[in-house]
């Protein structure tokens, strides 16, 4: 029987930064529970790739097949990994208005920091799972994008720089259904040095 054997390696979850356990307005309990969900995505990514090794590609079908089911859920798992790695990495800072390169880009593309903050908060309130500030390489500018799940509405050729998780698991222990207050707390914990490092790493023109 033909299989979908291909080279792959298992990955491990990135370590949780100690600073994330001392955030302003987002509790240690929330971060620890949230991190376990991220670890679950890593484990499922590894499991799905192992299972794909044994799948017969000749019976793939768009209505239902193991290939389809595993590939769809792989996109959910890998999205959960990437989204959370951005989210965790750029928290743990002092928040405030963005400085440096990201501040310049936000002023240029949104007109003011307040315009950007208002738009991202509204995007987060409207989304079912995620909101991002990303740089669109085709348009040459920042935009705030909405997401409903780990794998919905990806925008090709856009690089996320701010990842706002608005799933209830990100805030319910601290705020119950008050998502707006959680988003405000998210802003107060952003580390702009991390974001500016990404801008330099990716060569985003400012």
Short mmCIF file of C-alpha atoms in Angstrom, two decimals:
data_model
loop_
_atom_site.label_atom_id
_atom_site.label_comp_id
_atom_site.label_asym_id
_atom_site.label_seq_id
_atom_site.Cartn_x
_atom_site.Cartn_y
_atom_site.Cartn_z
CA UNK A 1 0.00 0.00 0.00
CA UNK A 2 1.25 3.46 -0.87
CA UNK A 3 1.77 5.81 2.05
CA UNK A 4 2.37 9.50 2.51
CA UNK A 5 5.77 8.94 4.10
CA UNK A 6 7.76 12.14 4.33
CA UNK A 7 10.51 13.58 6.46
CA UNK A 8 9.34 15.27 9.64
CA UNK A 9 10.63 15.84 13.10
CA UNK A 10 8.79 16.26 16.36
CA UNK A 11 8.96 19.70 17.91
CA UNK A 12 8.69 20.77 21.54
CA UNK A 13 6.87 23.71 23.08
CA UNK A 14 8.90 26.84 23.64
CA UNK A 15 9.61 27.56 27.29
CA UNK A 16 7.30 29.99 29.04
CA UNK A 17 9.06 33.26 29.83
CA UNK A 18 9.11 33.98 33.58
CA UNK A 19 7.88 37.53 32.92
CA UNK A 20 4.57 36.13 31.71
CA UNK A 21 3.79 34.91 35.21
CA UNK A 22 3.87 38.47 36.53
CA UNK A 23 1.72 40.38 34.05
CA UNK A 24 -0.39 43.38 34.96
CA UNK A 25 -4.06 42.37 34.78
CA UNK A 26 -3.53 38.87 33.38
CA UNK A 27 -3.08 36.34 36.17
CA UNK A 28 -0.50 33.61 36.57
CA UNK A 29 -3.36 31.07 36.63
CA UNK A 30 -4.61 32.28 33.26
CA UNK A 31 -1.15 32.16 31.68
CA UNK A 32 -0.41 28.68 33.05
CA UNK A 33 -3.72 27.30 31.77
CA UNK A 34 -3.24 29.08 28.45
CA UNK A 35 0.25 27.65 28.06
CA UNK A 36 -1.09 24.11 28.52
CA UNK A 37 -3.38 24.68 25.53
CA UNK A 38 -0.37 25.74 23.47
CA UNK A 39 1.48 22.57 24.55
CA UNK A 40 -1.55 20.60 23.39
CA UNK A 41 -1.28 22.11 19.91
CA UNK A 42 2.38 21.10 19.75
CA UNK A 43 1.53 17.53 20.77
CA UNK A 44 -1.27 17.29 18.23
CA UNK A 45 0.98 18.63 15.48
CA UNK A 46 3.43 15.83 16.17
CA UNK A 47 0.66 13.21 16.37
CA UNK A 48 -0.97 14.30 13.12
CA UNK A 49 2.29 14.18 11.18
CA UNK A 50 2.99 10.70 12.51
CA UNK A 51 -0.48 9.54 11.49
CA UNK A 52 -0.10 11.02 8.02
CA UNK A 53 2.88 8.71 7.51
CA UNK A 54 0.51 5.73 7.49
CA UNK A 55 -2.28 7.19 5.34
CA UNK A 56 -2.98 5.79 1.88
CA UNK A 57 -2.95 8.80 -0.49
CA UNK A 58 -4.76 6.90 -3.25
CA UNK A 59 -8.09 7.05 -1.37
CA UNK A 60 -8.02 10.80 -0.72
CA UNK A 61 -11.45 12.39 -1.15
CA UNK A 62 -12.83 15.88 -0.60
CA UNK A 63 -16.07 14.64 1.04
CA UNK A 64 -14.30 12.56 3.65
CA UNK A 65 -10.93 10.88 3.81
CA UNK A 66 -8.16 10.49 6.33
CA UNK A 67 -5.99 12.74 4.20
CA UNK A 68 -8.55 15.54 4.28
CA UNK A 69 -9.34 15.17 8.00
CA UNK A 70 -5.71 15.11 9.07
CA UNK A 71 -4.62 17.94 6.78
CA UNK A 72 -7.46 20.21 7.93
CA UNK A 73 -6.76 19.56 11.59
CA UNK A 74 -3.04 19.99 10.98
CA UNK A 75 -3.75 23.53 9.82
CA UNK A 76 -5.64 24.12 13.09
CA UNK A 77 -2.85 22.69 15.22
CA UNK A 78 -0.02 24.50 13.45
CA UNK A 79 -2.03 27.73 13.51
CA UNK A 80 -2.45 27.29 17.26
CA UNK A 81 1.31 26.90 17.63
CA UNK A 82 2.29 29.90 15.54
CA UNK A 83 -0.40 32.21 16.92
CA UNK A 84 0.48 31.44 20.52
CA UNK A 85 4.21 31.70 20.02
CA UNK A 86 3.75 35.26 18.77
CA UNK A 87 1.27 36.01 21.58
CA UNK A 88 3.49 34.75 24.39
CA UNK A 89 6.70 36.18 22.96
CA UNK A 90 5.53 39.80 22.79
CA UNK A 91 3.93 39.90 26.23
CA UNK A 92 5.86 40.72 29.37
CA UNK A 93 6.75 44.30 28.58
CA UNK A 94 5.67 47.65 29.96
CA UNK A 95 3.04 48.41 27.34
CA UNK A 96 2.33 52.07 26.73
CA UNK A 97 2.46 53.69 23.34
CA UNK A 98 4.53 51.84 20.74
CA UNK A 99 8.02 53.22 20.25
CA UNK A 100 10.72 52.83 17.65
CA UNK A 101 10.01 51.32 14.24
CA UNK A 102 6.58 49.94 15.15
CA UNK A 103 5.57 53.35 16.47
CA UNK A 104 6.61 54.97 13.21
CA UNK A 105 4.69 52.41 11.14
CA UNK A 106 1.55 52.76 13.25
CA UNK A 107 1.64 56.57 13.03
CA UNK A 108 2.10 56.36 9.27
CA UNK A 109 -0.55 53.75 8.51
CA UNK A 110 -3.22 54.54 11.12
CA UNK A 111 -2.69 58.25 11.58
CA UNK A 112 -2.18 57.93 15.34
CA UNK A 113 -1.55 55.37 18.05
CA UNK A 114 -5.08 55.94 19.35
CA UNK A 115 -6.56 55.15 15.93
CA UNK A 116 -4.58 51.90 15.80
CA UNK A 117 -5.53 50.95 19.36
CA UNK A 118 -9.21 51.70 18.75
CA UNK A 119 -9.25 49.70 15.54
CA UNK A 120 -7.39 46.69 16.98
CA UNK A 121 -9.66 46.64 20.03
CA UNK A 122 -12.74 46.76 17.79
CA UNK A 123 -11.26 43.98 15.65
CA UNK A 124 -10.69 41.92 18.80
CA UNK A 125 -14.24 42.53 19.99
CA UNK A 126 -15.57 41.46 16.58
CA UNK A 127 -13.39 38.36 16.23
CA UNK A 128 -14.23 34.96 17.63
CA UNK A 129 -10.65 33.93 18.25
CA UNK A 130 -7.92 36.31 17.12
CA UNK A 131 -7.01 39.79 15.94
CA UNK A 132 -3.67 40.71 14.39
CA UNK A 133 -1.72 43.74 13.35
CA UNK A 134 0.24 42.57 10.33
CA UNK A 135 2.43 44.09 7.65
CA UNK A 136 1.09 43.44 4.15
CA UNK A 137 4.05 43.12 1.81
CA UNK A 138 1.93 43.71 -1.30
CA UNK A 139 0.32 46.92 -0.05
CA UNK A 140 3.37 48.00 1.92
CA UNK A 141 1.43 48.88 5.06
CA UNK A 142 0.02 47.66 8.37
CA UNK A 143 -3.55 46.46 8.72
CA UNK A 144 -5.57 44.93 11.57
CA UNK A 145 -6.96 41.53 10.55
CA UNK A 146 -9.68 39.40 12.15
CA UNK A 147 -9.62 35.67 12.85
CA UNK A 148 -12.27 33.29 14.14
CA UNK A 149 -10.13 30.20 14.77
CA UNK A 150 -6.50 29.16 14.72
CA UNK A 151 -6.71 28.54 10.97
CA UNK A 152 -9.31 30.95 9.59
CA UNK A 153 -8.76 33.97 7.36
CA UNK A 154 -4.99 33.78 6.88
CA UNK A 155 -3.76 36.64 4.69
CA UNK A 156 -1.02 35.52 2.37
CA UNK A 157 2.16 37.58 2.21
CA UNK A 158 1.38 39.41 5.44
CA UNK A 159 3.62 39.22 8.51
CA UNK A 160 1.89 39.38 11.92
CA UNK A 161 3.52 41.71 14.44
CA UNK A 162 0.84 41.88 17.14
CA UNK A 163 -1.29 38.83 17.97
CA UNK A 164 -4.31 39.38 20.22
CA UNK A 165 -5.92 36.14 21.45
CA UNK A 166 -9.61 36.76 22.19
CA UNK A 167 -10.70 33.19 22.80
CA UNK A 168 -12.38 33.01 26.20
CA UNK A 169 -9.57 30.87 27.60
CA UNK A 170 -7.30 33.93 27.34
CA UNK A 171 -9.34 35.99 29.78
CA UNK A 172 -12.29 34.19 31.41
CA UNK A 173 -10.54 33.39 34.71
CA UNK A 174 -9.71 37.06 35.17
CA UNK A 175 -12.57 38.90 33.47
CA UNK A 176 -15.38 36.39 32.90
CA UNK A 177 -17.19 37.81 29.84
CA UNK A 178 -15.59 41.28 30.00
CA UNK A 179 -13.43 40.93 26.92
CA UNK A 180 -12.94 44.67 26.57
CA UNK A 181 -11.13 44.96 29.91
CA UNK A 182 -8.90 42.02 28.99
CA UNK A 183 -7.93 43.73 25.73
CA UNK A 184 -6.99 46.84 27.69
CA UNK A 185 -4.79 44.65 29.92
CA UNK A 186 -3.23 43.07 26.83
CA UNK A 187 -2.13 46.51 25.63
CA UNK A 188 -0.51 47.30 28.98
CA UNK A 189 1.72 44.21 28.78
CA UNK A 190 3.08 44.42 25.24
CA UNK A 191 6.84 44.40 24.80
CA UNK A 192 7.60 46.81 21.98
CA UNK A 193 11.28 45.86 21.94
CA UNK A 194 10.25 42.36 20.82
CA UNK A 195 8.02 43.75 18.07
CA UNK A 196 10.73 46.10 16.87
CA UNK A 197 13.14 43.17 16.81
CA UNK A 198 10.80 41.33 14.46
CA UNK A 199 10.56 44.36 12.18
CA UNK A 200 14.35 44.46 11.93
CA UNK A 201 14.61 40.69 11.51
CA UNK A 202 12.09 40.60 8.65
CA UNK A 203 13.45 43.73 7.00
CA UNK A 204 10.10 45.53 7.05
CA UNK A 205 10.67 48.99 5.55
CA UNK A 206 9.65 51.90 7.75
#
